Coordinates of C-alpha atoms in Angstrom, one line a residue:
Chain A
M1 CA -22.7 28.6 -5.9
R2 CA -20.2 25.9 -6.9
H3 CA -19.9 22.5 -5.1
M4 CA -16.7 20.8 -3.9
L5 CA -17.5 17.2 -3.3
I6 CA -15.2 14.9 -1.3
L7 CA -15.8 11.2 -1.3
G8 CA -14.4 9.7 1.9
G9 CA -13.8 11.2 5.3
G10 CA -10.7 9.3 6.3
T11 CA -7.2 10.7 6.6
A12 CA -7.0 12.1 3.0
G13 CA -10.6 13.4 2.8
T14 CA -10.5 15.1 6.2
I15 CA -7.2 16.8 5.6
M16 CA -8.5 18.1 2.3
A17 CA -11.8 19.3 3.7
N18 CA -9.9 21.3 6.4
K19 CA -7.5 22.9 3.9
L20 CA -10.3 23.8 1.5
A21 CA -12.6 25.0 4.2
S22 CA -10.2 27.8 5.0
A23 CA -9.3 28.6 1.4
L24 CA -12.5 28.6 -0.5
D25 CA -14.8 31.6 -0.3
E26 CA -18.1 30.6 1.5
R27 CA -20.1 32.8 -0.9
D28 CA -18.7 30.8 -3.9
W29 CA -18.3 27.3 -2.7
R30 CA -20.1 24.8 -0.6
I31 CA -18.1 21.7 0.5
T32 CA -19.6 18.2 1.2
V33 CA -17.9 15.1 2.6
V34 CA -19.6 11.8 2.1
D35 CA -18.7 8.7 4.1
G36 CA -20.5 5.4 5.0
T37 CA -19.5 5.4 8.7
E38 CA -19.4 7.9 11.6
E39 CA -16.1 6.5 13.1
H40 CA -12.7 7.8 12.2
Y41 CA -10.0 5.3 13.2
Y42 CA -6.4 6.2 13.7
Q43 CA -5.3 3.4 11.4
P44 CA -1.6 3.3 12.4
G45 CA -2.9 2.4 15.8
F46 CA -4.3 -1.0 14.6
L47 CA -0.8 -2.5 14.7
F48 CA -0.6 -2.0 18.5
V49 CA -4.0 -3.4 19.4
P50 CA -3.1 -7.1 19.1
F51 CA -0.3 -6.6 21.7
G52 CA -2.4 -4.7 24.2
I53 CA -0.4 -1.5 23.7
Y54 CA -3.5 0.5 22.5
R55 CA -7.1 -0.4 23.1
M56 CA -9.5 0.1 20.2
R57 CA -11.5 2.8 22.0
E58 CA -8.2 4.9 22.4
I59 CA -7.8 5.2 18.6
V60 CA -11.3 6.1 17.4
K61 CA -13.1 9.5 17.3
P62 CA -16.2 10.8 15.5
R63 CA -15.5 11.9 11.9
R64 CA -17.7 15.0 12.2
Q65 CA -15.5 16.3 15.1
Y66 CA -12.7 16.7 12.6
L67 CA -14.6 18.5 10.0
P68 CA -15.0 22.3 10.2
G69 CA -18.5 23.8 10.8
R70 CA -19.0 24.9 7.2
I71 CA -18.6 21.4 5.8
K72 CA -21.7 19.3 5.2
F73 CA -21.2 15.7 6.3
V74 CA -23.4 13.2 4.5
L75 CA -23.6 9.7 6.1
S76 CA -24.1 7.3 3.2
G77 CA -22.4 4.7 1.1
I78 CA -21.6 5.6 -2.5
E79 CA -23.3 3.9 -5.3
R80 CA -21.7 5.3 -8.5
I81 CA -19.8 8.2 -9.9
D82 CA -21.1 9.5 -13.2
A83 CA -18.2 11.7 -14.4
E84 CA -20.0 12.6 -17.6
K85 CA -23.0 14.1 -15.7
K86 CA -20.7 15.3 -12.9
T87 CA -23.0 13.5 -10.4
V88 CA -22.5 11.1 -7.6
M89 CA -25.3 8.6 -6.8
L90 CA -25.4 7.7 -3.1
S91 CA -26.6 4.5 -1.6
S92 CA -29.3 6.6 0.2
G93 CA -30.8 7.3 -3.2
E94 CA -29.7 11.0 -3.2
A95 CA -27.8 12.3 -6.2
L96 CA -25.1 15.0 -5.6
R97 CA -23.9 17.2 -8.5
Y98 CA -20.4 18.6 -8.3
D99 CA -18.2 21.1 -9.9
C100 CA -15.0 19.6 -8.5
L101 CA -14.7 16.0 -7.2
I102 CA -12.1 14.6 -4.9
I103 CA -12.0 10.8 -4.6
A104 CA -10.6 9.8 -1.2
T105 CA -12.4 6.5 -0.8
G106 CA -9.3 4.6 0.5
A107 CA -8.4 0.9 0.4
D108 CA -9.7 -2.1 2.4
I109 CA -8.8 -5.7 2.9
H110 CA -10.6 -8.4 0.9
P111 CA -10.1 -11.9 2.4
E112 CA -12.7 -13.3 0.1
Q113 CA -10.3 -12.8 -2.8
I114 CA -8.1 -15.7 -1.6
D115 CA -9.5 -19.2 -1.9
G116 CA -10.1 -20.7 1.5
L117 CA -9.1 -17.7 3.6
L118 CA -12.6 -16.5 4.7
N119 CA -14.4 -19.4 6.4
E120 CA -15.4 -20.4 10.0
E121 CA -11.7 -20.4 11.0
W122 CA -11.5 -16.6 10.2
G123 CA -11.2 -15.0 13.7
R124 CA -10.3 -18.4 15.3
S125 CA -6.9 -19.5 13.9
K126 CA -6.7 -16.9 11.1
F127 CA -6.8 -13.2 11.8
D128 CA -6.2 -9.8 10.2
F129 CA -5.1 -6.7 12.1
Y130 CA -6.2 -4.2 9.4
T131 CA -9.8 -3.8 10.7
P132 CA -11.0 -2.9 14.2
K133 CA -12.7 -6.2 14.6
G134 CA -9.7 -8.2 13.3
A135 CA -7.2 -6.4 15.6
D136 CA -9.5 -6.8 18.6
R137 CA -10.1 -10.5 18.0
L138 CA -6.3 -11.1 17.6
A139 CA -5.6 -9.3 20.9
Q140 CA -8.1 -11.6 22.7
F141 CA -6.5 -14.7 21.0
L142 CA -2.9 -13.8 21.8
K143 CA -3.7 -13.3 25.5
G144 CA -4.4 -17.0 25.8
W145 CA -2.2 -18.5 23.2
Q146 CA 0.2 -21.2 24.4
G147 CA 2.6 -20.9 21.4
G148 CA 3.3 -22.6 18.1
K149 CA 4.0 -21.5 14.6
L150 CA 2.9 -17.9 13.8
V151 CA 2.9 -17.1 10.1
L152 CA 2.3 -13.6 8.8
S153 CA 1.2 -13.8 5.2
I154 CA 1.0 -11.0 2.7
A155 CA -1.4 -12.2 0.0
E156 CA -0.4 -9.7 -2.8
M157 CA 0.9 -6.2 -3.3
P158 CA 0.1 -3.4 -3.0
I159 CA -1.0 -3.2 0.6
K160 CA -1.7 -0.3 2.9
C161 CA 1.3 0.7 5.0
P162 CA 3.8 -1.7 3.5
V163 CA 6.0 -1.6 6.6
A164 CA 3.2 -2.8 8.9
P165 CA 3.9 -6.5 8.4
L166 CA 7.5 -6.0 9.5
E167 CA 6.4 -3.9 12.5
F168 CA 3.9 -6.6 13.5
L169 CA 6.7 -9.3 13.4
F170 CA 9.1 -7.1 15.5
L171 CA 6.4 -6.4 18.0
A172 CA 5.4 -10.1 18.1
D173 CA 9.0 -11.0 18.9
A174 CA 9.1 -8.4 21.7
Y175 CA 5.6 -9.4 23.0
F176 CA 6.5 -13.1 23.3
T177 CA 9.9 -12.4 24.7
E178 CA 8.4 -10.2 27.4
R179 CA 5.9 -12.9 28.3
G180 CA 8.8 -15.4 28.7
M181 CA 7.5 -17.6 25.9
R182 CA 9.6 -16.6 22.9
D183 CA 11.1 -20.1 22.7
K184 CA 7.6 -21.5 22.3
V185 CA 6.8 -19.4 19.2
D186 CA 8.2 -19.9 15.8
I187 CA 7.8 -16.6 13.8
H188 CA 7.6 -16.6 10.0
L189 CA 7.1 -14.0 7.2
V190 CA 5.6 -15.3 4.0
T191 CA 5.7 -12.7 1.3
P192 CA 5.3 -12.3 -2.5
L193 CA 8.3 -9.9 -2.4
S194 CA 11.8 -11.1 -3.1
G195 CA 12.9 -10.0 0.4
A196 CA 11.8 -8.3 3.5
F197 CA 10.9 -5.1 1.6
T198 CA 10.9 -3.7 -1.9
K199 CA 14.0 -1.6 -2.4
P200 CA 17.5 -3.1 -2.2
V201 CA 19.1 -1.1 0.7
S202 CA 16.1 -1.2 3.0
S203 CA 15.3 -4.8 2.1
R204 CA 18.8 -5.8 3.2
V205 CA 18.8 -3.8 6.4
L206 CA 15.3 -4.9 7.4
G207 CA 16.1 -8.5 6.3
E208 CA 19.1 -8.5 8.7
F209 CA 16.8 -7.2 11.5
L210 CA 14.4 -10.1 11.0
E211 CA 17.3 -12.6 11.0
R212 CA 18.7 -11.2 14.2
K213 CA 15.3 -11.5 15.8
G214 CA 15.0 -15.2 14.7
I215 CA 12.2 -14.5 12.2
T216 CA 12.2 -16.8 9.2
V217 CA 11.4 -15.2 5.8
T218 CA 9.9 -17.2 2.8
P219 CA 10.2 -14.8 -0.1
D220 CA 8.6 -15.0 -3.6
F221 CA 5.5 -16.8 -2.3
D222 CA 2.5 -16.0 -4.4
L223 CA -0.5 -17.2 -2.2
G224 CA -2.9 -19.3 -4.2
R225 CA -5.1 -20.8 -1.5
V226 CA -5.4 -21.7 2.2
D227 CA -5.8 -25.4 3.0
N228 CA -7.8 -25.2 6.3
K229 CA -7.8 -29.0 7.0
E230 CA -4.0 -29.2 6.9
K231 CA -3.6 -25.6 8.1
K232 CA -1.2 -24.6 5.4
L233 CA -0.7 -21.9 2.8
V234 CA -0.4 -23.1 -0.7
A235 CA 1.3 -21.0 -3.4
W236 CA 0.3 -21.1 -7.1
D237 CA 3.5 -23.1 -7.8
E238 CA 2.3 -25.6 -5.1
T239 CA 5.0 -24.8 -2.5
E240 CA 3.5 -24.9 1.0
V241 CA 4.0 -23.3 4.4
S242 CA 2.1 -24.7 7.4
Y243 CA 0.8 -22.6 10.3
D244 CA -0.8 -22.8 13.8
L245 CA -1.7 -19.2 13.9
L246 CA -2.1 -17.3 10.6
V247 CA -2.0 -13.5 10.6
S248 CA -3.1 -12.5 7.1
I249 CA -2.8 -9.3 5.1
P250 CA -5.3 -10.1 2.5
T251 CA -5.7 -8.5 -0.9
N252 CA -6.2 -4.7 -0.6
M253 CA -8.7 -3.2 -2.9
G254 CA -10.2 0.2 -3.6
N255 CA -13.9 0.9 -2.8
A256 CA -16.5 -1.1 -4.8
C257 CA -18.1 2.2 -6.0
I258 CA -15.0 2.6 -8.2
A259 CA -15.7 -0.7 -10.0
R260 CA -19.4 0.2 -10.2
S261 CA -18.4 3.5 -11.9
G262 CA -16.2 1.6 -14.4
M263 CA -13.3 3.8 -13.3
G264 CA -10.8 1.5 -11.6
N265 CA -8.0 -1.0 -12.5
E266 CA -8.1 -4.7 -11.6
L267 CA -8.0 -3.8 -7.9
N268 CA -10.5 -0.9 -8.1
F269 CA -7.7 1.7 -7.8
V270 CA -8.4 4.9 -9.9
P271 CA -5.8 5.5 -12.6
T272 CA -4.3 8.9 -11.6
N273 CA -1.6 11.2 -12.9
K274 CA 1.3 10.5 -10.5
Q275 CA 2.4 14.1 -10.5
T276 CA -0.7 16.3 -10.6
L277 CA -3.1 13.8 -8.9
K278 CA -5.8 14.4 -11.6
A279 CA -7.8 11.3 -12.5
D280 CA -6.7 10.1 -15.9
G281 CA -9.1 11.1 -18.6
L282 CA -11.7 12.7 -16.4
E283 CA -12.6 16.4 -16.1
D284 CA -12.7 18.0 -12.7
V285 CA -11.9 14.8 -10.8
F286 CA -8.9 14.4 -8.5
V287 CA -7.7 11.4 -6.4
L288 CA -6.1 11.5 -3.0
G289 CA -4.6 8.9 -0.8
D290 CA -5.0 5.1 -1.0
A291 CA -7.8 5.3 -3.6
S292 CA -5.3 6.0 -6.5
N293 CA -3.2 3.6 -8.5
L294 CA 0.0 5.7 -7.8
P295 CA 3.2 3.8 -7.4
S296 CA 3.7 5.5 -4.0
S297 CA 3.1 3.9 -0.6
K298 CA -0.5 3.6 0.6
A299 CA 0.0 5.4 3.9
G300 CA -1.2 8.4 5.9
S301 CA 2.1 10.3 5.5
V302 CA 1.8 10.0 1.7
A303 CA -1.9 11.2 1.8
H304 CA -0.6 14.2 3.8
F305 CA 2.2 15.1 1.4
Q306 CA -0.2 14.6 -1.5
S307 CA -2.7 16.9 0.1
E308 CA -0.3 19.8 0.0
I309 CA 0.2 19.3 -3.7
L310 CA -3.4 18.7 -4.4
F311 CA -4.4 21.8 -2.5
Q312 CA -2.3 24.0 -4.8
N313 CA -3.5 22.2 -7.9
I314 CA -7.2 22.5 -7.0
L315 CA -6.9 26.2 -6.3
E316 CA -5.3 26.6 -9.7
H317 CA -7.8 24.4 -11.4
I318 CA -10.9 26.2 -10.1
E319 CA -9.4 29.4 -11.4
G320 CA -9.1 27.8 -14.8
R321 CA -5.3 27.5 -14.7
P322 CA -3.3 24.3 -15.3
A323 CA -2.4 22.1 -12.3
C324 CA 1.3 22.6 -12.1
A325 CA 2.3 21.4 -8.6
H326 CA 4.0 18.0 -8.9
F327 CA 3.9 15.2 -6.3
D328 CA 7.3 13.4 -6.0
G329 CA 6.1 10.2 -4.3
H330 CA 7.4 11.3 -0.9
A331 CA 6.7 8.8 2.0
N332 CA 8.0 9.0 5.6
C333 CA 7.3 6.1 7.8
F334 CA 8.3 5.2 11.4
I335 CA 9.0 1.4 11.7
E336 CA 8.3 0.2 15.3
S337 CA 11.0 -2.4 16.0
G338 CA 10.0 -3.5 19.5
F339 CA 11.6 -3.0 23.0
G340 CA 11.0 0.8 22.9
K341 CA 12.9 1.3 19.7
G342 CA 12.1 2.2 16.1
L343 CA 13.4 3.0 12.7
L344 CA 12.5 5.7 10.2
I345 CA 12.5 5.6 6.4
D346 CA 12.1 8.5 4.1
F347 CA 11.9 8.1 0.3
N348 CA 10.1 9.0 -2.9
Y349 CA 9.4 7.7 -6.5
E350 CA 13.1 7.9 -7.4
T351 CA 15.1 7.7 -4.2
E352 CA 14.9 4.5 -2.2
P353 CA 15.0 4.5 1.6
L354 CA 18.6 5.4 2.6
P355 CA 20.5 5.4 5.9
G356 CA 21.6 8.7 7.6
E357 CA 19.8 11.2 9.7
F358 CA 16.5 13.0 9.2
P359 CA 16.6 16.5 10.4
L360 CA 13.5 17.9 12.2
P361 CA 13.8 21.4 13.8
G362 CA 13.3 21.2 17.6
I363 CA 12.9 17.5 17.9
G364 CA 15.2 15.6 15.6
P365 CA 17.4 14.5 14.1
F366 CA 15.8 11.0 13.8
K367 CA 18.0 8.1 12.6
L368 CA 17.2 6.8 9.2
L369 CA 17.2 3.0 8.6
E370 CA 18.7 2.5 12.1
E371 CA 17.2 1.5 15.4
S372 CA 16.9 4.2 18.1
P373 CA 14.6 5.1 21.0
I374 CA 13.9 8.6 19.5
N375 CA 12.2 7.0 16.4
H376 CA 10.0 5.1 18.8
Y377 CA 9.0 8.3 20.6
G378 CA 8.4 9.8 17.2
K379 CA 6.0 7.0 16.3
M380 CA 4.1 7.2 19.7
M381 CA 3.9 11.0 19.5
F382 CA 2.5 10.8 16.1
R383 CA -1.0 9.9 17.3
W384 CA -1.3 13.3 18.9
V385 CA 0.1 15.0 15.8
Y386 CA -2.4 13.1 13.7
W387 CA -5.6 14.2 15.6
N388 CA -4.4 17.7 16.5
L389 CA -2.4 18.9 13.5
L390 CA -2.4 16.6 10.6
L391 CA -6.2 16.1 10.1
R392 CA -6.8 19.7 10.7
G393 CA -4.7 20.5 7.7
M394 CA -2.1 22.4 9.7
E395 CA 1.4 23.0 8.5
L396 CA 3.9 20.4 9.7
P397 CA 7.6 20.9 9.8
I398 CA 8.1 18.3 7.1
E399 CA 8.1 19.4 3.5
A400 CA 5.8 17.7 0.9
E401 CA 8.9 17.3 -1.3
M402 CA 11.5 14.8 -0.1
S403 CA 14.9 16.3 0.8
M404 CA 18.3 14.6 0.5
A405 CA 19.6 16.5 3.6
G406 CA 21.2 14.0 6.0
K407 CA 20.9 11.0 3.7
R408 CA 24.0 8.9 3.1
V409 CA 24.5 8.0 -0.6
R410 CA 27.0 5.3 -1.2
Chain B
M1 CA 26.9 -2.4 -15.6
E2 CA 26.3 -6.1 -16.0
T3 CA 26.0 -7.5 -19.5
M4 CA 25.0 -10.8 -21.1
N5 CA 26.5 -12.3 -24.2
I6 CA 24.2 -13.3 -26.9
A7 CA 25.5 -14.5 -30.3
G8 CA 28.7 -12.7 -29.7
K9 CA 27.0 -9.4 -28.8
A10 CA 27.2 -7.9 -25.3
I11 CA 23.7 -6.8 -24.1
E12 CA 23.5 -4.4 -21.2
L13 CA 21.4 -5.4 -18.1
D14 CA 19.9 -3.3 -15.3
A15 CA 20.5 -3.8 -11.5
D16 CA 17.7 -6.4 -11.5
G17 CA 19.2 -8.4 -14.4
H18 CA 16.6 -7.2 -16.9
L19 CA 17.4 -5.6 -20.2
A20 CA 18.7 -2.1 -19.7
N21 CA 17.6 -1.0 -23.2
R22 CA 14.2 -2.2 -24.3
N23 CA 15.2 -1.7 -27.9
D24 CA 17.8 -4.5 -27.7
W25 CA 14.9 -7.0 -27.4
N26 CA 13.9 -9.4 -30.1
E27 CA 12.3 -12.8 -30.2
N28 CA 15.6 -14.6 -30.3
L29 CA 16.8 -12.7 -27.3
A30 CA 13.6 -13.7 -25.5
R31 CA 14.3 -17.3 -26.2
E32 CA 17.8 -17.0 -24.8
I33 CA 16.6 -15.3 -21.6
A34 CA 13.8 -17.9 -21.2
A35 CA 16.4 -20.7 -21.5
Q36 CA 18.5 -19.0 -18.8
E37 CA 15.4 -18.8 -16.6
G38 CA 14.8 -22.6 -17.0
I39 CA 12.1 -22.4 -19.8
P40 CA 13.6 -24.4 -22.7
E41 CA 10.9 -23.6 -25.2
L42 CA 8.5 -20.7 -25.7
T43 CA 5.2 -22.0 -26.9
S44 CA 2.3 -19.9 -28.3
P45 CA 0.6 -19.4 -24.9
H46 CA 4.0 -18.1 -23.6
W47 CA 4.1 -15.6 -26.6
A48 CA 0.5 -14.6 -25.9
V49 CA 1.5 -13.5 -22.3
I50 CA 4.8 -11.9 -23.5
N51 CA 3.1 -9.9 -26.2
F52 CA 0.3 -8.8 -23.8
M53 CA 2.9 -7.6 -21.3
R54 CA 4.7 -5.7 -24.0
T55 CA 1.5 -4.0 -25.2
V56 CA 0.5 -3.0 -21.7
F57 CA 4.0 -1.6 -21.0
E58 CA 4.1 0.3 -24.3
K59 CA 0.8 2.0 -23.3
E60 CA 1.2 2.5 -19.5
G61 CA 4.9 2.4 -18.7
D62 CA 4.7 -0.5 -16.3
A63 CA 4.2 -4.3 -16.7
P64 CA 0.8 -5.6 -15.6
S65 CA 0.3 -7.5 -12.3
I66 CA -0.6 -11.2 -12.2
R67 CA -4.2 -10.3 -11.3
R68 CA -4.4 -8.2 -14.5
L69 CA -2.7 -10.8 -16.6
T70 CA -5.3 -13.3 -15.5
K71 CA -8.2 -10.9 -16.1
E72 CA -7.2 -9.6 -19.5
S73 CA -4.7 -12.0 -21.2
G74 CA -7.2 -14.9 -21.2
V75 CA -4.7 -17.2 -19.4
D76 CA -5.8 -18.4 -15.9
T77 CA -3.5 -18.1 -12.9
K78 CA -2.8 -21.8 -12.6
T79 CA -1.7 -21.9 -16.2
L80 CA 0.4 -18.7 -15.9
Y81 CA 2.4 -20.4 -13.1
Q82 CA 2.9 -23.5 -15.2
L83 CA 4.1 -21.4 -18.1
F84 CA 6.4 -19.2 -16.0
P85 CA 7.2 -21.1 -12.8
K86 CA 8.2 -19.1 -9.8
G87 CA 6.6 -15.8 -10.3
P88 CA 5.0 -15.2 -13.8
A89 CA 4.8 -11.4 -13.5
K90 CA 8.5 -11.0 -12.8
R91 CA 9.7 -13.8 -15.0
A92 CA 7.6 -12.9 -18.0
A93 CA 8.6 -9.3 -17.7
K94 CA 12.2 -10.3 -17.9
I95 CA 11.7 -12.5 -21.0
A96 CA 9.6 -9.7 -22.5
G97 CA 12.6 -7.4 -22.1
L98 CA 10.8 -5.1 -19.7
P99 CA 12.0 -3.8 -16.3
K100 CA 11.0 -5.6 -13.1
P101 CA 7.4 -4.6 -12.4
K102 CA 7.3 -1.7 -10.0
G103 CA 4.7 -3.3 -7.8
C104 CA 4.4 -1.0 -4.8
I105 CA 6.8 0.5 -2.3

């Protein structure tokens, strides 16, 4: 009996468990998923919690409910991966041997990585919205806030869901407008990027959006420390931005077990072949989702597209054939822009987000890089798609490989 | 395609203003680019960073992040920003003749 071991029961791990559960013969393979917590959060929902659009209890379900019956779920942290001995040591003391390992341990925020960020003001005048607790506390705070200077700060790249900061700002603009206090709130984006986003066309379009909404951008700001007394951000080159309310996206890092295993880069992300998703230099180890060092976005849509590629490659691999399906870096993200509208971007390693239309049988077309109500409905509908189709490893009408259909190339 | 003129020779640049062909790079060119970037003189710590970046790029196909520079090049973050004001990762990559670091999309 061979053993398929999946570390992490989040978006990536759960999709993979479902796909493999129906493909691997029960007489040959047992499948285990290890995770440190019982709760599966719909992470795209965190964005909406501070503005009272979703409540936290509406975006959480038990992990086990989304794993098929034949999967063994082990509730434990992960101590260390020993790829030589093909064994994973758990925090519980148990050791699990594997024949094939999938690392899907994700990424988390690390406010302690920035000098002065994590102190008694964390949760009072400085917040995150990437954790359930952070998003909840910010929702409570915003209800009673009288206004001032709101600064959204990105500490360093890469971050999970790179469009989330922009969506937060658009939603903040709408939230304060609808409460009749937009004139009392000064909204700022402080980012290490050279503009609103990474790639030229989308950076320009999204930059214009921010400008139109009266949101000030401070680009090329590499956050060095937070001065709590003066309430200001200080960059490594000593430039400063003051704040009344700081919404921080701290350094994102891979799971600490990756560092303990001596496998990660400087941010604990696992070096991974960007096409086959095989861990560099390790036998029988694959990496899926945010845990890898791939130059693709850290996002659920990416984990989903990767899972289709990885599924093919694992089936080849366990039969002793080379992994020949190739991931192209495809990402597809709705960008909520406030007031019941949204944008959509679709891109991969080589092709930047372009304007045009995104065809989707029966529902689309959605507008690319352009605001429209249908994109907003797409985003809101996605929560249902996530729980009912995506996690279950079902076929979605979007191909893993990016298509140029509908995109306008200048 | 944009070009820059160095010692009478036109050197091709990419869309980000970095060298289009890595083979065009030499130490004199690095000094020229540094001067254009407002760094009048390249000292030995500058070269240590530039050479580290080139070595990493050669091996891995992308320039290292600031965090990695700090961890592995032996130069602390504060000093890096003094050596290459306004974004050491991007600026040192440019002087080292490497494309703009991919960072993440």
